[in-house]
Amino acid sequence: MTRDPGLQPERTRLAWRRTLLTFTAVLLLQLRPAFGGRAADAATAGLAVVVWLAVLVVTWYRATGTGPRRFDRWSVPLTALGAVGLAVLGVAHVLGGVR
């Protein structure tokens, strides 16, 4: 059975877009406590924005296929590290008593 070579790139683009959408939702949840006036919450939200921007760049390169070839092998580990980082920030919010 032959497969259509056009489907795999499309699935890859869609998967990376879903990843970015998920990161955007998590970022919005991280930003909410930042407006409470605590400096620690604002710093945590700032870190979340930096992680989101890094994932945005990775997603752009992976979805469009325009990135440098050496970037390909690091894109998935960087995205996983970003997910773990946002999870740690979320736990810090919960343990820190964010309302």
CSV table of C-alpha atoms in Angstrom, one decimal:
chain,number,residue,atom,x,y,z
A,1,MET,CA,0.0,0.0,0.0
A,2,THR,CA,1.4,3.4,-0.9
A,3,ARG,CA,0.7,6.4,1.3
A,4,ASP,CA,0.3,10.0,0.3
A,5,PRO,CA,3.4,11.9,1.1
A,6,GLY,CA,1.4,15.1,1.6
A,7,LEU,CA,-0.4,13.8,4.7
A,8,GLN,CA,2.6,13.3,7.0
A,9,PRO,CA,3.7,17.0,6.8
A,10,GLU,CA,0.2,18.1,7.4
A,11,ARG,CA,-0.2,15.9,10.5
A,12,THR,CA,3.1,17.3,11.8
A,13,ARG,CA,2.0,20.9,11.3
A,14,LEU,CA,-1.3,20.2,13.0
A,15,ALA,CA,0.4,18.5,15.9
A,16,TRP,CA,2.8,21.4,16.5
A,17,ARG,CA,-0.1,23.8,16.3
A,18,ARG,CA,-2.0,21.8,18.9
A,19,THR,CA,1.1,21.9,21.1
A,20,LEU,CA,1.3,25.7,20.8
A,21,LEU,CA,-2.4,26.0,21.6
A,22,THR,CA,-2.0,23.9,24.7
A,23,PHE,CA,1.0,26.0,25.8
A,24,THR,CA,-1.0,29.1,25.2
A,25,ALA,CA,-3.8,27.9,27.5
A,26,VAL,CA,-1.3,27.1,30.2
A,27,LEU,CA,0.3,30.5,29.7
A,28,LEU,CA,-3.0,32.2,30.3
A,29,LEU,CA,-3.5,30.2,33.4
A,30,GLN,CA,-0.1,31.2,34.6
A,31,LEU,CA,-0.7,34.9,33.8
A,32,ARG,CA,-3.9,35.2,35.8
A,33,PRO,CA,-2.2,35.3,39.3
A,34,ALA,CA,0.4,37.8,38.1
A,35,PHE,CA,-2.1,40.6,38.4
A,36,GLY,CA,-2.6,40.0,42.1
A,37,GLY,CA,0.3,42.3,43.1
A,38,ARG,CA,2.9,39.8,44.4
A,39,ALA,CA,6.3,40.1,42.8
A,40,ALA,CA,6.9,36.3,42.9
A,41,ASP,CA,3.7,35.8,40.8
A,42,ALA,CA,4.8,38.4,38.3
A,43,ALA,CA,8.3,36.8,38.0
A,44,THR,CA,6.7,33.4,37.5
A,45,ALA,CA,4.4,34.8,34.8
A,46,GLY,CA,7.5,36.4,33.2
A,47,LEU,CA,9.2,33.0,33.1
A,48,ALA,CA,6.1,31.4,31.6
A,49,VAL,CA,6.0,34.0,28.8
A,50,VAL,CA,9.7,33.3,28.0
A,51,VAL,CA,9.0,29.6,27.8
A,52,TRP,CA,5.9,30.3,25.6
A,53,LEU,CA,8.0,32.4,23.3
A,54,ALA,CA,10.6,29.6,23.0
A,55,VAL,CA,7.9,27.1,22.2
A,56,LEU,CA,6.4,29.6,19.7
A,57,VAL,CA,9.7,29.7,17.8
A,58,VAL,CA,10.1,25.9,17.9
A,59,THR,CA,6.5,25.5,16.7
A,60,TRP,CA,7.0,28.0,13.9
A,61,TYR,CA,10.2,26.3,12.6
A,62,ARG,CA,8.7,22.8,12.9
A,63,ALA,CA,5.3,23.6,11.4
A,64,THR,CA,6.8,25.5,8.4
A,65,GLY,CA,9.9,23.5,7.9
A,66,THR,CA,12.0,26.6,7.6
A,67,GLY,CA,14.3,26.1,10.5
A,68,PRO,CA,18.0,25.1,10.3
A,69,ARG,CA,18.5,21.3,10.0
A,70,ARG,CA,20.5,21.2,13.3
A,71,PHE,CA,17.5,22.6,15.0
A,72,ASP,CA,15.4,19.6,14.2
A,73,ARG,CA,17.0,17.3,16.8
A,74,TRP,CA,16.6,19.8,19.6
A,75,SER,CA,13.0,20.9,19.0
A,76,VAL,CA,11.2,18.0,20.7
A,77,PRO,CA,13.5,18.0,23.8
A,78,LEU,CA,13.2,21.8,24.1
A,79,THR,CA,9.4,21.6,24.0
A,80,ALA,CA,9.4,18.8,26.6
A,81,LEU,CA,11.7,20.9,28.8
A,82,GLY,CA,9.3,23.8,28.4
A,83,ALA,CA,6.3,21.6,29.4
A,84,VAL,CA,8.1,20.4,32.5
A,85,GLY,CA,9.1,24.0,33.3
A,86,LEU,CA,5.5,25.2,33.0
A,87,ALA,CA,4.4,22.3,35.2
A,88,VAL,CA,7.0,23.3,37.8
A,89,LEU,CA,5.8,26.9,37.7
A,90,GLY,CA,2.2,25.7,38.1
A,91,VAL,CA,3.1,23.6,41.2
A,92,ALA,CA,5.0,26.6,42.6
A,93,HIS,CA,1.8,28.7,42.2
A,94,VAL,CA,-0.3,26.1,44.0
A,95,LEU,CA,2.2,25.5,46.8
A,96,GLY,CA,2.8,29.3,47.1
A,97,GLY,CA,-0.9,29.9,47.9
A,98,VAL,CA,-2.0,31.6,44.8
A,99,ARG,CA,-5.6,32.6,45.0
